[in-house]
XYZ file of C-alpha atoms in Angstrom:
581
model
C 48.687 151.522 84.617
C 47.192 152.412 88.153
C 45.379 149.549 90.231
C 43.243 151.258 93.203
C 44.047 147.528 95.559
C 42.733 145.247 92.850
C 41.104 143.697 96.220
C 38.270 140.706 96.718
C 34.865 142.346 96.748
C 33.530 143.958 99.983
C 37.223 144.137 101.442
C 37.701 147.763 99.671
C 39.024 150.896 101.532
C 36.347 152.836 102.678
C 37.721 156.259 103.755
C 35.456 158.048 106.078
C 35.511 162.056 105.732
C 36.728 164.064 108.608
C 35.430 167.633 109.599
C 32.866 168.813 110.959
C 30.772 167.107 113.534
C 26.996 166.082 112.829
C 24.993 168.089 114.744
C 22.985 166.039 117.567
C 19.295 166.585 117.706
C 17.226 166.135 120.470
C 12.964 166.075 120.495
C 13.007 167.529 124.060
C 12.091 170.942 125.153
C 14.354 174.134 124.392
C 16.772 175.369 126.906
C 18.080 178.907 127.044
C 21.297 177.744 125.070
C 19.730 175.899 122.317
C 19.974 177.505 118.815
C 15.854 176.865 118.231
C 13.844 179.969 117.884
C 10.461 180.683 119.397
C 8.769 180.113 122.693
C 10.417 177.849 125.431
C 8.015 175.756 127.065
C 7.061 177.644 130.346
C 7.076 174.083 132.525
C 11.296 173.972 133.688
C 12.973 170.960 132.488
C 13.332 167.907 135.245
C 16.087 167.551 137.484
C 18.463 165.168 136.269
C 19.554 163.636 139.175
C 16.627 161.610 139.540
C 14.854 162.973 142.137
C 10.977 163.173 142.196
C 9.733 166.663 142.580
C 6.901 166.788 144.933
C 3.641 168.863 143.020
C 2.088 171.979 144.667
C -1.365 171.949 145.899
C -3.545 172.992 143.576
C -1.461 172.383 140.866
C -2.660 171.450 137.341
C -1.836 168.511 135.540
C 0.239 166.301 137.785
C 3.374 165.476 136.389
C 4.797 162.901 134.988
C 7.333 160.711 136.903
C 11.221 160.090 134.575
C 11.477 156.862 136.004
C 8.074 155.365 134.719
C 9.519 155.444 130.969
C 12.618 153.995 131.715
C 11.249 151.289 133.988
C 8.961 150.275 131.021
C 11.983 150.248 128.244
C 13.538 147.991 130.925
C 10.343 145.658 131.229
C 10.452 145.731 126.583
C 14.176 145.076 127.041
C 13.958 141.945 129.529
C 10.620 140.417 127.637
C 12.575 140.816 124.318
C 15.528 139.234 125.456
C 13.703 136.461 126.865
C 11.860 135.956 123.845
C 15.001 135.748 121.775
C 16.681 133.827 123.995
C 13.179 131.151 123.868
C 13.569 131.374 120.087
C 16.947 130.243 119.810
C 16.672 127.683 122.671
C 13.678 126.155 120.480
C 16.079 126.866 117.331
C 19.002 125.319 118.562
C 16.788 122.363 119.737
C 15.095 121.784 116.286
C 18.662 121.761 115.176
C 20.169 119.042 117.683
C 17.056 117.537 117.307
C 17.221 116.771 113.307
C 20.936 116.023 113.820
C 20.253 113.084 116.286
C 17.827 111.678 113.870
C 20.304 111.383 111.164
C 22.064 108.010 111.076
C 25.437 108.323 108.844
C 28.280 105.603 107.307
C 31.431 106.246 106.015
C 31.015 106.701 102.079
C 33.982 104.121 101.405
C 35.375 101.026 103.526
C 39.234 102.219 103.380
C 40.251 100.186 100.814
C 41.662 102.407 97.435
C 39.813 104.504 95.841
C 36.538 102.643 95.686
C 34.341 106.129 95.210
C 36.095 107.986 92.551
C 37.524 111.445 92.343
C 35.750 114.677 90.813
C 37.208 116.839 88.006
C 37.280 120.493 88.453
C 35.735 122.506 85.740
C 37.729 125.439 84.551
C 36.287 127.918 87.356
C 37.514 125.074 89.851
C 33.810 124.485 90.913
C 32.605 120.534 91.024
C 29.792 118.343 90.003
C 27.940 116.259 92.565
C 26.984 112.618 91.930
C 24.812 111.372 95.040
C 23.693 107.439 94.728
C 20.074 106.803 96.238
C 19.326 103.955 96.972
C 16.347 102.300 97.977
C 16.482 99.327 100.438
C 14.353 96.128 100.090
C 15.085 95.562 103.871
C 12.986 94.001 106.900
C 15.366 95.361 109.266
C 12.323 96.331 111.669
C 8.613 95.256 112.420
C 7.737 98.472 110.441
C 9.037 97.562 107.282
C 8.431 93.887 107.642
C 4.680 94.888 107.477
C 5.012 97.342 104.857
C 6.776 94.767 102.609
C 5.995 91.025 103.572
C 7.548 88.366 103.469
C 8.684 88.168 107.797
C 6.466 85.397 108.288
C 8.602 82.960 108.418
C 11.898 84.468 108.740
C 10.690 87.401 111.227
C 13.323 90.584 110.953
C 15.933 90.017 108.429
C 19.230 91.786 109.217
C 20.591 92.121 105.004
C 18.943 94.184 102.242
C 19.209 94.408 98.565
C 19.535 97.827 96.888
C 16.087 97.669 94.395
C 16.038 101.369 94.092
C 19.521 102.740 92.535
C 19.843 105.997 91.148
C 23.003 107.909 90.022
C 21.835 112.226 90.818
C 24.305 113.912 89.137
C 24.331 117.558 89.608
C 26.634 119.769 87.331
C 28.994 121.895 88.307
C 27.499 125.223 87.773
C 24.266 123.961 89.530
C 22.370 124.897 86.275
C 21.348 121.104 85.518
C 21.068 117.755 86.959
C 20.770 113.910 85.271
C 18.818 111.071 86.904
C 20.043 107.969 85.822
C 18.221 105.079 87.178
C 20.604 101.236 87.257
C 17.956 98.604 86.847
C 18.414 95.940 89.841
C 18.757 93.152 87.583
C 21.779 94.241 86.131
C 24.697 91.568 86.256
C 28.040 93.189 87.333
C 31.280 92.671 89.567
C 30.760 93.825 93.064
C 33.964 94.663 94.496
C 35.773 92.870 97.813
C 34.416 95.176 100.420
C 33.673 95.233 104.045
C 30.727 96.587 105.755
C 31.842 99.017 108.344
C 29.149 98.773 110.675
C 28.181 94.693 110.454
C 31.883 93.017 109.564
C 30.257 91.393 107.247
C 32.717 91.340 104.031
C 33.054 89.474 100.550
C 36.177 88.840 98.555
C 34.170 89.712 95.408
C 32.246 88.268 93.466
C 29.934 88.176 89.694
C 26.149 88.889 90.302
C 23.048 91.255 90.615
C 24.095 94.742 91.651
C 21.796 95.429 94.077
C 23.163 92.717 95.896
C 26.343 94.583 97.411
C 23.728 96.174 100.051
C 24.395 93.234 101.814
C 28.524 94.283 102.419
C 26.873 97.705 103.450
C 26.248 101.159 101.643
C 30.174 101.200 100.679
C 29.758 98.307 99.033
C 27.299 99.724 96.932
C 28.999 102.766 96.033
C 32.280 100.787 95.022
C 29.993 98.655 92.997
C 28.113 101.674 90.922
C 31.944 103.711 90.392
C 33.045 100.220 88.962
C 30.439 99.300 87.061
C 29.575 103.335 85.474
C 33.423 105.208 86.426
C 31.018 107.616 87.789
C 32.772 109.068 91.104
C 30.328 109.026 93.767
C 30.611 111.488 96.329
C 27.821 110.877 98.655
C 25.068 108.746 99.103
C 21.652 108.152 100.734
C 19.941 105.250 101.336
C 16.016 105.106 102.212
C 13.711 102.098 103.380
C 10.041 101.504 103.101
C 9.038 103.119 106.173
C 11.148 106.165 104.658
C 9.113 106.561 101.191
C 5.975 106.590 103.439
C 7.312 109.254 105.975
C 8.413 111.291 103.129
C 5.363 111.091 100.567
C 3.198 112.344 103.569
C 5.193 114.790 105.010
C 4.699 116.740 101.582
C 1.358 116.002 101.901
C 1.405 113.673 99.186
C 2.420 113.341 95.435
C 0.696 113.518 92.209
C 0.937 110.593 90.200
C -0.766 109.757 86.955
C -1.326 106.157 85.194
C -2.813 105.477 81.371
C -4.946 102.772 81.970
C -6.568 100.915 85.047
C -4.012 99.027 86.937
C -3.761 96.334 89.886
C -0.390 94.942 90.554
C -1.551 91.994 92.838
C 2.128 91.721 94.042
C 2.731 95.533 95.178
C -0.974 95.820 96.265
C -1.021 98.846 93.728
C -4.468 99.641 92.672
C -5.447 102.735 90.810
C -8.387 103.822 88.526
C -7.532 105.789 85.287
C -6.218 109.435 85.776
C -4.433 111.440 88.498
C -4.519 110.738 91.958
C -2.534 112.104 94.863
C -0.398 109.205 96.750
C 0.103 109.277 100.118
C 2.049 106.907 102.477
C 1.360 103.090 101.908
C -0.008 104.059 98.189
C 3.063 106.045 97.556
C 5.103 102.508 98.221
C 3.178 100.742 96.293
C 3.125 102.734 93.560
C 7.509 102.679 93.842
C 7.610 99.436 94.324
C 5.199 97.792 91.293
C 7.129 96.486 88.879
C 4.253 94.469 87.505
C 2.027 97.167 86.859
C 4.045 99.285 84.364
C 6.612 98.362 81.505
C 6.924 95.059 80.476
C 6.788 93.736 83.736
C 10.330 94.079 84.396
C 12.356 96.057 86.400
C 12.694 98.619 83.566
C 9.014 99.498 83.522
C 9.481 100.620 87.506
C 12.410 102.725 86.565
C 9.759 104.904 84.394
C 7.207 105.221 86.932
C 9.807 105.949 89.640
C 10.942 108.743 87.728
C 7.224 110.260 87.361
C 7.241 109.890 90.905
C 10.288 111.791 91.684
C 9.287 114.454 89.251
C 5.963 114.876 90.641
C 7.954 115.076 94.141
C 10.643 117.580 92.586
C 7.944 119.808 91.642
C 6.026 119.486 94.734
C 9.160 120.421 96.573
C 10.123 123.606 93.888
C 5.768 125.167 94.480
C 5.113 127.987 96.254
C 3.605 126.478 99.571
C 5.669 123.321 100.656
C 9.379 125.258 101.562
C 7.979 128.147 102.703
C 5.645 127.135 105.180
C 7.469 126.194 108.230
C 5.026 123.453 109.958
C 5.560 121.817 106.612
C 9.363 122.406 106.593
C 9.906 121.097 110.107
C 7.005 117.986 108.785
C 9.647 117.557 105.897
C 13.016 117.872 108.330
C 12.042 115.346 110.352
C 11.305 113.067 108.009
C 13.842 113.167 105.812
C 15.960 112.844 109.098
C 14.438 109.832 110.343
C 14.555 107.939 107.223
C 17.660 108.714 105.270
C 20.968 106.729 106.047
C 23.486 109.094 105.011
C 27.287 109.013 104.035
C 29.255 111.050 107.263
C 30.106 114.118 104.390
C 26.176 114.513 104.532
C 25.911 113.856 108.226
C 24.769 117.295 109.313
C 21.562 118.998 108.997
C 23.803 121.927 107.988
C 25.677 120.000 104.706
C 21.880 118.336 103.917
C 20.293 121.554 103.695
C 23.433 122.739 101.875
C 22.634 119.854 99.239
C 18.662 120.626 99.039
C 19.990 124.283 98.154
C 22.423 123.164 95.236
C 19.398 120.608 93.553
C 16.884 123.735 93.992
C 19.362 125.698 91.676
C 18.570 123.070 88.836
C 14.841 124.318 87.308
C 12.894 121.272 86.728
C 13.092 121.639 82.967
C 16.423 121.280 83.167
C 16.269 117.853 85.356
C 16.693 114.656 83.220
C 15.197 111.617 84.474
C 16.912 108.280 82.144
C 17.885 104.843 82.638
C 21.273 102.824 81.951
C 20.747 101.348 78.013
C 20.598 97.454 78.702
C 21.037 94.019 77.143
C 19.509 90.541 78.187
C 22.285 88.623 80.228
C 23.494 85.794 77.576
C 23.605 83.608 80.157
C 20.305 84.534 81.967
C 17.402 85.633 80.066
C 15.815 86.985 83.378
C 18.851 89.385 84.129
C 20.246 91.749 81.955
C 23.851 93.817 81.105
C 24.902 97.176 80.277
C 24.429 97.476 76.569
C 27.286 98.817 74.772
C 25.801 102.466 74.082
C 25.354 102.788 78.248
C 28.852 103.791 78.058
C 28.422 106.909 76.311
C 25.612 107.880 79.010
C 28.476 107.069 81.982
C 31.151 109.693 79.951
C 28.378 111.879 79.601
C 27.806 112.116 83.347
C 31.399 111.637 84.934
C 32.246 114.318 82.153
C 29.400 116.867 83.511
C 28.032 117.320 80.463
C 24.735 118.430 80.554
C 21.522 116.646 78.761
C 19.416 119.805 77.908
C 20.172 123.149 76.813
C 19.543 126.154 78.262
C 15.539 126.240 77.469
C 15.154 122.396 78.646
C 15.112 120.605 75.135
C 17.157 118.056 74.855
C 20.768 118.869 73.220
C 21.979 118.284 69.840
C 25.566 117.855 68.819
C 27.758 119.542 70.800
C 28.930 122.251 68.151
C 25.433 122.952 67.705
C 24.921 125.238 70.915
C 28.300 126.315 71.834
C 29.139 129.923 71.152
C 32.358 130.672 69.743
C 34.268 133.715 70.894
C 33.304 137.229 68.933
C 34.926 137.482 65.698
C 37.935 139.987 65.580
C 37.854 143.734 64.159
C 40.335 145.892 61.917
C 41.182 148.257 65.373
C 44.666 147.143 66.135
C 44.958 146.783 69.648
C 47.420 149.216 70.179
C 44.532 151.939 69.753
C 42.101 149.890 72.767
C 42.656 150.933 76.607
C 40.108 148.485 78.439
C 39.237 149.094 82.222
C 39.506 145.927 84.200
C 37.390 145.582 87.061
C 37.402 143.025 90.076
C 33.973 141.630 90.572
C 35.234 138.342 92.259
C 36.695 137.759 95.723
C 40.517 136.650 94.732
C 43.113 139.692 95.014
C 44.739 140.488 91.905
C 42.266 139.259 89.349
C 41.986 142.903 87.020
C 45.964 143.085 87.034
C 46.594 139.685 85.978
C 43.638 139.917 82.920
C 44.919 143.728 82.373
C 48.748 142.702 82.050
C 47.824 140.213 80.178
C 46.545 142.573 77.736
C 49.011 144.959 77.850
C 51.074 141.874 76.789
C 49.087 141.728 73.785
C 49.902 144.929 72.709
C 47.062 147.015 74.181
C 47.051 150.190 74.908
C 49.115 151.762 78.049
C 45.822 153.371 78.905
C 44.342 150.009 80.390
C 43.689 150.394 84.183
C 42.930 148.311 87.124
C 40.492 148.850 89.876
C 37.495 147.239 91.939
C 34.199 146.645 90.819
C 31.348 147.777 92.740
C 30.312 144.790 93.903
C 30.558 140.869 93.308
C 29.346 140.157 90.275
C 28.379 136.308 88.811
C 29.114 136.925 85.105
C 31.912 138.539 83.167
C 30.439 141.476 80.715
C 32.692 143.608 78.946
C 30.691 147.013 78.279
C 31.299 149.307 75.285
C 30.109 152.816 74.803
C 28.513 153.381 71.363
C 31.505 153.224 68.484
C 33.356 151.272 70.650
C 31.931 148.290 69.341
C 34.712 147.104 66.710
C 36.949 147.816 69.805
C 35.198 145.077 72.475
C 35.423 142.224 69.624
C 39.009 142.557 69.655
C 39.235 142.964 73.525
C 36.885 139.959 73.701
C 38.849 137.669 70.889
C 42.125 138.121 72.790
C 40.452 137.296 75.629
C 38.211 133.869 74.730
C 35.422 135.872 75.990
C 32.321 134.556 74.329
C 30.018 137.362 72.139
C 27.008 136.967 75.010
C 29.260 138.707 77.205
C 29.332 141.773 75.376
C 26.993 144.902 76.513
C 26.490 148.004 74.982
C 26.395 151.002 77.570
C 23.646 153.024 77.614
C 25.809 155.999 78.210
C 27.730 157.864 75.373
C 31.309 158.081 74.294
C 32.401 155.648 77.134
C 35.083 153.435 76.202
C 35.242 149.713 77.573
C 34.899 147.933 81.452
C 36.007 144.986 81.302
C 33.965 143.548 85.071
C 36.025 140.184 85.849
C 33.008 137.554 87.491
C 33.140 135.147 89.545
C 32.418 132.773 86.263
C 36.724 133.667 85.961
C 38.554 133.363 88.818
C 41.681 132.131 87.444
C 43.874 132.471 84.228
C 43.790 135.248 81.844
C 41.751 133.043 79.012
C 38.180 133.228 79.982
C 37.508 129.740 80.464
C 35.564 127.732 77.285
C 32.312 125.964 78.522
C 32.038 122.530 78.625
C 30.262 121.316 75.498
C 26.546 119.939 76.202
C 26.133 115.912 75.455
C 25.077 114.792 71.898
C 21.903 113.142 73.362
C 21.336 111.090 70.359
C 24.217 109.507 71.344
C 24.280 109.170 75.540
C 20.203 108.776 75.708
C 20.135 106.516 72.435
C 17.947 102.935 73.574
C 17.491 104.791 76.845
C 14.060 106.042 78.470
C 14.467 110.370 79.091
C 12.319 112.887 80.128
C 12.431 115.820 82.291
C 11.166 116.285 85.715
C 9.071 119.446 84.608
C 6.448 117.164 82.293
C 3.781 117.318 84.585
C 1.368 115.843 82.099
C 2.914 112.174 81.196
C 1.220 109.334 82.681
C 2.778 105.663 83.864
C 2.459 103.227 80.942
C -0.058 100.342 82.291
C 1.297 97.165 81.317
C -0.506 95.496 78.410
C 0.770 91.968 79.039
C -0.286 89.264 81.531
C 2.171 90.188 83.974
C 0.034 89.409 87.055
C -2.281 86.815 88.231
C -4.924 86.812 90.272
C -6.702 83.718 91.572
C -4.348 81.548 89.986
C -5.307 83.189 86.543
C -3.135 85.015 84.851
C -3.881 88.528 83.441
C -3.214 92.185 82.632
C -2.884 94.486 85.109
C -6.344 96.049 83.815
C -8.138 93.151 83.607
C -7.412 92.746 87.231
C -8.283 96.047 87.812
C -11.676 95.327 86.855
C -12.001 91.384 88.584
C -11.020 92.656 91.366
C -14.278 94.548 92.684
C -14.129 93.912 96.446
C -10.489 95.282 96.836
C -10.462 99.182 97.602
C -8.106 101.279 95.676
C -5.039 102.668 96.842
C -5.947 106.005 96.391
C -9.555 107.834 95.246
């Protein structure tokens, strides 16, 4: 068995051919020793030395002085360095300049291991769980306008966390869950300290969203207790933030079914699609009136619409690759996220924008934790017993659609099993195993690990041509019978097998980065059985542009001291102007 350095991908031996010398050509005139044939110009070559040769009288054309070219190369050199160097200056500034608008906590208070721990897949890659949260804070004039209620307390220094969502991405960055916690929720919230305020609690039985008062920590010990979802970072966005955001995307499409006026948010919209923009976009977040049953689940549902509307905005053509609306965006974002420190740099946010981009929007599933009405309250509520499966189903990474965005059956129903084995005995079956991936040694440890299956001494090592994502294992035609027992000793699934277009080549085995350890290609993590993790639960996915928010058809709000639908409000209220045309 040979094995030409088995070495990571683009760190190869390149040997460079000696001999003869390229030839050097030049555009300028002929001298007597050049090897050009035909007439030599009859003007003599300038003087190299720099000197200016003084013209005759009566000469022709008057000629051209060397040092003009090179002084104007100089003059293009200095104006593009000076341009470059402007660029970055304004580059680097943009960059300091996003960075100091960022405001960032620790993710835990110090005490255990309030936040969880991630599992490695079998490629050693790991999901991401972020926790949003939304604040219901008058922290500042700004948001004491936006949301009321500083009249007679003026700027409030706590918050409650009314917006809580669980992002999950997976692993492979090939799909993402959503899973809204409804702010009612009755749980234990952790002893905790905030960080920043002092302010601490030795623990205590009540609404989650209420550990925003012991600080974003809090919070995140709260959700990993109450779901045993790790939670590796988190951001947290006020009112003044939803505004700054829905207009620096210039707005987001948002439909509703019916008429609606939630007299408490201020929401007021006709039937049909409208675009939302700044304090409409709030109120529209915020109404929990206005959709549902008039509970806190109803503004789950509408929330996600939103946040699909926004996903897509953010995935079209003309918002991330127009940079006034990128640096719009940037700044935004900047000035109204709190982040955890791990997200603290403009460098590890954009990192995170790139890893949810990965996740098609089909592939996105918006759903809310399965609840039950609080025994002991009827106006708060518990996890219901199936929310459980929905918390494995995430801390596991499993995913909640397959690969064409429809929502997964049992797990045995999509997973492939390895090919099925042949009648060539191994003995007869030299593979080539290539290096695709970046570790040293990968193609001899796969390759003498089929030599210790009893394959043929024929099987070589060597380095693929470049780095490669997926495994394939290519057969030359009536080599087939010979890659299903390659592929069977080697877990490798039947999707990995190709069929080269050449003849009478045997097999290449091209090692991916999808395998960058062990010599058993690595068996995929089953999807969810969504019957069973979604079951009582609100899903969609953030690519059904079409669904509209669910008006409320009870008497949820009141207007005048009368109660009444949201649509009958609608309609009494004529002298109010919607919140968007």
């Amino acid at each position: 068995m040979t094995d030409l350095g088995d070495a990571p991908v683009g760190n190869a031996t390149r040997s460079r051919a000696r001999g003869v010398p390229r030839q050097r050509h030049t555009s300028g005139p002929a001298t007597s020793g050049s090897a050009t044939s035909g007439h030599a110009p009859s003007r003599s070559a300038p003087s190299r030395t720099g000197s200016r040769a003084r013209p005759k009288v009566g000469a022709g054309r008057r000629a051209r002085p060397v040092g003009r070219g090179r002084r104007i190369l100089r003059t293009a050199a200095m104006s593009l360095s000076v341009l470059v160097l402007a660029t970055a200056g304004v580059g680097w500034w943009f960059y300091e300049h996003l960075n100091g608008n960022l405001h960032s906590v620790p993710l835990t208070d110090g005490s255990g291991d309030s936040a969880g721990k991630e599992k490695a897949d079998a490629f050693g890659r790991t999901p991401i769980n972020l926790l949003v949260v939304g604040s219901d804070g008058r922290t500042n004039a700004s948001d004491c306008k936006l949301g009321g209620g500083c009249s007679r307390t003026g700027v409030q220094s706590g918050s409650n966390a009314d917006v809580e969502m669980v992002m999950h991405i997976s692993a492979d960055r090939s799909n993402a869950t959503v899973m809204s916690i409804p702010r009612d929720t009755v749980t234990t919230v952790p002893a905790c300290k905030d960080s920043e305020t002092g302010v601490s609690t030795n623990g205590y039985t009540g609404m989650v969203n209420s550990a925003l008062q012991y600080g974003p920590a809090c919070q995140v010990a709260t959700v990993h207790r109450l779901t045993g979802i790790p939670i590796d970072h988190f951001v947290k966005l006020d009112f003044s933030g939803v505004v700054k955001m829905s207009d620096a995307v210039g707005g987001v499409s948002a439909c509703v079914d019916k008429d609606v006026y939630d007299t408490y948010s201020h929401l007021k919209l006709a039937r049909g699609t409208h675009t939302l923009k700044g304090v409409a976009a709030l109120e529209f977040v915020r109404s929990r009136h206005g959709f549902g049953d008039g509970s806190d689940l109803g503004r789950t549902y509408s929330q996600h619409l939103f946040l699909s509307s926004m996903i897509r905005k953010f995935k079209s053509a003309g918002t991330l690759t127009d940079p006034t609306a990128v640096y719009r965006l940037a700044d935004a974002a900047t000035k109204a996220l709190t982040v955890d420190t791990g997200l603290g740099s403009i460098r590890k946010l954009i990192g995170l924008a790139a890893d949810v981009d990965k996740v098609p929007a089909k592939r996105i599933t918006f759903t809310t934790m399965q609840t039950a009405p609080d025994p002991g309250d009827s106006n708060r509520l518990v996890p219901a017993a199936t929310a459980q499966s929905l918390f494995a189903t995430i801390a596991n990474d499993q995913s909640l659609t397959n690969s064409s965005g429809k929502k997964t059956a049992a797990a045995s129903a999509t997973a492939k099993a390895p090919a099925s084995a042949s009648a060539v005995p191994a003995a007869q079956i030299a593979v080539t195993v290539e290096n695709g991936t970046t570790v040293t040694g990968r193609a001899s440890a796969v390759a003498t690990a089929l030599l210790d299956k009893g394959f043929s001494s024929g099987t070589t090592t060597g380095n693929a041509a470049g780095t490669t994502s997926t495994t394939t294992l290519t057969y030359g035609s009536g080599h087939k019978a010979e890659a299903q027992t390659a592929a069977k000793a080697l877990g490798l699934p039947s999707s990995h097998l190709k069929q080269s277009d050449a003849t009478g080549t045997g097999l290449t085995l091209v090692i991916g980065t999808d395998w960058t350890s062990g010599t058993a290609y690595p068996a995929p993590a089953a999807p969810a059985d969504t019957r069973t993790a979604t079951a009582d639960a609100h899903a969609e996915t953030a690519d059904q542009s079409k669904t509209c928010a669910k008006v409320s058809p009870y008497k949820t709000v009141s207007l005048d001291g009368v109660a009444m639908t949201p649509t009958q409000a609608y309609r009494a209220a004529t002298g109010t102007k919607d919140s968007a045309p």
